[in-house]
Short mmCIF file of C-alpha atoms in Angstrom, two decimals:
data_model
loop_
_atom_site.label_atom_id
_atom_site.label_comp_id
_atom_site.label_asym_id
_atom_site.label_seq_id
_atom_site.Cartn_x
_atom_site.Cartn_y
_atom_site.Cartn_z
CA ASP A 1 132.13 108.15 136.66
CA ALA A 2 132.60 108.88 132.81
CA GLY A 3 129.24 107.17 132.08
CA VAL A 4 128.80 104.51 129.47
CA ILE A 5 131.70 104.32 127.10
CA GLN A 6 131.48 103.18 123.61
CA SER A 7 134.17 102.61 120.94
CA PRO A 8 134.86 103.40 118.11
CA ARG A 9 132.52 106.42 117.86
CA HIS A 10 132.54 106.15 114.05
CA GLU A 11 133.17 103.15 111.94
CA VAL A 12 133.32 103.07 108.15
CA THR A 13 133.79 99.59 106.56
CA GLU A 14 133.24 97.74 103.52
CA MET A 15 130.61 95.10 102.91
CA GLY A 16 131.66 91.80 104.03
CA GLN A 17 134.14 92.85 106.71
CA GLU A 18 133.79 92.16 110.39
CA VAL A 19 132.73 94.81 112.69
CA THR A 20 133.29 94.92 116.46
CA LEU A 21 131.62 97.45 118.57
CA ARG A 22 132.77 97.84 122.28
CA CYS A 23 131.02 99.13 125.46
CA LYS A 24 132.03 99.77 129.01
CA PRO A 25 128.99 100.09 131.29
CA ILE A 26 128.71 102.29 134.37
CA SER A 27 130.53 100.51 137.15
CA GLY A 28 128.19 98.69 139.39
CA HIS A 29 125.43 98.33 136.87
CA ASP A 30 124.17 94.81 136.46
CA TYR A 31 122.10 95.27 133.23
CA LEU A 32 123.59 96.07 129.67
CA PHE A 33 121.56 96.66 126.65
CA TRP A 34 122.53 97.05 122.86
CA TYR A 35 120.24 99.13 120.70
CA ARG A 36 120.27 99.92 117.00
CA GLN A 37 118.88 103.31 115.80
CA THR A 38 117.75 103.96 112.26
CA MET A 39 115.51 106.58 110.62
CA MET A 40 113.32 103.86 109.26
CA ARG A 41 112.83 101.62 112.41
CA GLY A 42 113.66 103.96 115.17
CA LEU A 43 115.31 102.55 118.39
CA GLU A 44 115.46 98.78 118.38
CA LEU A 45 116.66 96.64 121.40
CA LEU A 46 118.92 94.02 119.98
CA ILE A 47 120.07 92.10 123.05
CA TYR A 48 120.55 92.63 126.84
CA PHE A 49 122.46 91.00 129.68
CA ASN A 50 121.90 90.69 133.37
CA ASN A 51 124.99 89.92 135.27
CA ASN A 52 126.81 89.28 132.14
CA VAL A 53 124.27 86.59 131.13
CA PRO A 54 122.25 87.20 127.93
CA ILE A 55 118.55 87.55 128.85
CA ASP A 56 116.78 88.28 125.59
CA ASP A 57 118.48 88.20 122.23
CA SER A 58 115.24 88.16 120.22
CA GLY A 59 116.09 91.49 118.67
CA MET A 60 119.21 90.48 117.13
CA PRO A 61 118.33 90.63 113.43
CA GLU A 62 120.22 87.46 112.24
CA ASP A 63 123.16 85.06 112.79
CA ARG A 64 125.50 87.76 111.43
CA PHE A 65 125.01 89.50 114.78
CA SER A 66 126.66 88.31 118.01
CA ALA A 67 127.15 89.85 121.33
CA LYS A 68 129.36 88.88 124.43
CA MET A 69 129.82 90.08 127.87
CA PRO A 70 132.95 88.44 129.21
CA ASN A 71 132.89 90.45 132.45
CA ALA A 72 130.82 93.15 134.09
CA SER A 73 132.85 96.13 132.67
CA PHE A 74 132.92 94.92 129.01
CA SER A 75 130.78 93.97 126.16
CA THR A 76 131.05 93.52 122.54
CA LEU A 77 128.60 93.48 119.57
CA LYS A 78 130.07 91.78 116.51
CA ILE A 79 128.72 91.89 112.95
CA GLN A 80 130.27 89.33 110.46
CA PRO A 81 129.98 89.76 107.65
CA SER A 82 128.76 93.29 107.59
CA GLU A 83 126.26 94.50 105.00
CA PRO A 84 125.17 98.05 103.86
CA ARG A 85 121.69 97.61 105.49
CA ASP A 86 123.55 97.27 108.98
CA SER A 87 124.52 101.04 108.71
CA ALA A 88 122.93 102.71 111.72
CA VAL A 89 123.92 104.09 115.23
CA TYR A 90 124.51 101.44 117.79
CA PHE A 91 123.88 102.44 121.33
CA CYS A 92 124.96 100.76 124.44
CA ALA A 93 123.11 101.37 127.68
CA SER A 94 123.36 100.05 131.40
CA SER A 95 121.19 100.24 134.38
CA LEU A 96 120.77 99.15 137.96
CA ASN A 97 118.35 96.59 138.89
CA GLN A 98 114.98 98.51 139.12
CA GLY A 99 114.55 96.93 142.52
CA LEU A 100 117.14 99.22 143.79
CA ALA A 101 117.09 102.88 144.53
CA GLY A 102 117.58 104.79 141.31
CA GLY A 103 117.27 101.44 139.53
CA GLY A 104 115.40 101.08 136.24
CA VAL A 105 116.76 104.08 134.48
CA GLN A 106 119.02 103.34 131.55
CA TYR A 107 122.15 105.34 130.90
CA PHE A 108 123.14 105.36 127.27
CA GLY A 109 126.60 105.65 125.70
CA PRO A 110 127.41 108.23 122.93
CA GLY A 111 126.85 105.55 120.12
CA THR A 112 128.88 104.17 117.48
CA ARG A 113 127.84 105.47 113.93
CA LEU A 114 128.55 102.59 111.53
CA LEU A 115 128.60 103.02 107.79
CA VAL A 116 128.97 99.90 105.61
CA LEU A 117 129.73 100.70 102.08
CA ALA B 1 102.51 92.21 125.58
CA GLN B 2 103.93 95.68 126.27
CA ARG B 3 103.33 98.39 123.80
CA VAL B 4 104.09 102.12 123.64
CA THR B 5 102.65 104.28 121.02
CA GLN B 6 103.83 107.64 120.00
CA PRO B 7 101.30 108.56 117.26
CA GLU B 8 103.31 111.63 116.04
CA LYS B 9 106.64 111.01 114.15
CA LEU B 10 107.00 114.65 113.67
CA LEU B 11 105.74 117.85 115.50
CA SER B 12 106.50 121.44 114.87
CA VAL B 13 105.54 124.50 117.09
CA PHE B 14 106.66 128.16 117.32
CA LYS B 15 108.71 129.38 120.11
CA GLY B 16 106.62 130.26 122.93
CA ALA B 17 103.69 128.03 122.17
CA PRO B 18 102.42 125.20 124.21
CA VAL B 19 103.64 121.75 123.10
CA GLU B 20 102.26 118.23 123.95
CA LEU B 21 103.93 115.02 122.87
CA LYS B 22 101.62 112.10 123.07
CA CYS B 23 102.33 108.77 124.50
CA ASN B 24 100.01 105.85 124.99
CA TYR B 25 100.65 102.56 126.50
CA SER B 26 99.06 99.11 126.42
CA TYR B 27 100.03 97.11 129.55
CA SER B 28 98.11 95.26 132.28
CA GLY B 29 100.92 95.07 134.79
CA SER B 30 102.41 97.79 136.92
CA PRO B 31 104.00 100.01 134.50
CA GLU B 32 106.59 102.78 135.20
CA LEU B 33 106.87 105.34 132.28
CA PHE B 34 109.82 107.56 131.24
CA TRP B 35 110.64 110.23 128.69
CA TYR B 36 113.96 110.22 127.01
CA VAL B 37 115.39 112.94 125.11
CA GLN B 38 117.95 112.94 122.23
CA TYR B 39 119.53 116.18 121.19
CA SER B 40 121.09 116.46 117.66
CA ARG B 41 123.86 113.67 117.49
CA GLN B 42 123.88 113.16 121.18
CA ARG B 43 123.20 110.26 123.38
CA LEU B 44 119.77 109.52 124.83
CA GLN B 45 119.19 110.84 128.27
CA LEU B 46 116.58 110.51 130.72
CA LEU B 47 114.13 113.66 130.87
CA LEU B 48 111.85 112.53 133.56
CA ARG B 49 110.00 109.48 135.06
CA HIS B 50 106.60 109.46 136.37
CA ILE B 51 107.32 108.23 139.90
CA SER B 52 109.65 111.22 140.36
CA ARG B 53 106.69 113.82 139.71
CA GLU B 54 109.16 116.53 138.93
CA SER B 55 109.47 119.08 136.19
CA ILE B 56 112.50 119.09 134.08
CA LYS B 57 113.48 121.99 131.83
CA GLY B 58 109.87 122.94 132.14
CA PHE B 59 108.43 119.69 130.90
CA THR B 60 105.91 117.67 133.05
CA ALA B 61 104.29 114.33 132.28
CA ASP B 62 101.41 112.97 134.24
CA LEU B 63 100.43 109.19 134.05
CA ASN B 64 96.84 108.83 133.41
CA LYS B 65 96.09 105.07 134.24
CA GLY B 66 92.31 105.63 132.89
CA GLU B 67 93.46 106.76 129.54
CA THR B 68 96.75 104.78 129.58
CA SER B 69 98.68 107.94 128.68
CA PHE B 70 101.80 109.59 129.61
CA HIS B 71 101.87 112.86 127.56
CA LEU B 72 104.73 115.21 127.71
CA LYS B 73 103.92 118.84 128.04
CA LYS B 74 105.48 122.27 128.15
CA PRO B 75 103.63 125.41 128.35
CA PHE B 76 106.17 127.59 126.30
CA ALA B 77 108.21 125.85 123.98
CA GLN B 78 111.92 127.01 123.41
CA GLU B 79 114.21 126.47 120.41
CA GLU B 80 116.57 124.34 122.48
CA ASP B 81 113.86 121.93 123.07
CA SER B 82 114.10 120.84 119.42
CA ALA B 83 115.04 117.25 119.77
CA MET B 84 113.87 113.51 119.39
CA TYR B 85 111.75 112.47 122.39
CA TYR B 86 111.15 108.77 123.39
CA CYS B 87 108.50 107.45 125.70
CA ALA B 88 109.39 104.36 127.48
CA LEU B 89 107.79 101.74 129.74
CA SER B 90 109.03 99.24 132.31
CA ASP B 91 107.30 96.65 134.44
CA ARG B 92 107.93 97.66 138.06
CA GLY B 93 106.75 94.36 139.08
CA SER B 94 109.21 92.42 136.91
CA THR B 95 112.86 91.53 137.10
CA LEU B 96 113.30 91.63 133.45
CA GLY B 97 114.91 94.94 133.59
CA ARG B 98 114.11 96.08 130.11
CA LEU B 99 112.47 99.11 128.68
CA TYR B 100 110.00 99.28 125.89
CA PHE B 101 110.50 102.39 123.76
CA GLY B 102 107.96 104.11 121.46
CA ARG B 103 109.09 105.02 117.88
CA GLY B 104 109.84 108.54 118.92
CA THR B 105 108.63 112.12 118.25
CA GLN B 106 110.86 114.66 116.53
CA LEU B 107 110.03 118.06 117.86
CA THR B 108 111.12 121.12 116.08
CA VAL B 109 110.64 124.43 117.73
CA TRP B 110 110.62 127.39 115.20
CA PRO B 111 111.95 130.81 116.06
#
């Protein structure tokens, strides 16, 4: 397995534009997580899904952020409109149910480095 | 509520010196503790988890339930250990599936 795949790896956009980040989890994993990493705030959980259903989106900063998981192999995180303060590295991670052997460990993607000008 | 505290944001040691990255947690359930590492501009990756009781890259961590700690230790630090280290906690008795991460400690090992 290629691991968790994210695209794009880098995104530079102007304030007000829509940004869509994409994630393909590891096949067979039933949890998917979106994180944001900044120097000031560290690693923040934005939202996570179990079996494609959002479980907790309390970390989503505001209505400009939305996330979907239309199927088990794909998720998107959208920011509309984007603002300079959204500049960060966004990570996607996936895991197996922790009740299963090897479960509970999260596997991270390479991240998307977003810069909003 | 689950809480993971890493009191040191930055930690510097010289090569060959012992290193200890502190992690304290606050949780009344049945926690499972992890250490993740992030090398410069790379993805986070699992370093070790307490139930495995193994040593990875010379690092060990022991869960101390009395002190609610899970400190990461290495007797002789190497330059390639320079990275960001995150302590994380999950509830083994929960089906929620999420991890609670600390703020991270940036370790720098000087030559």
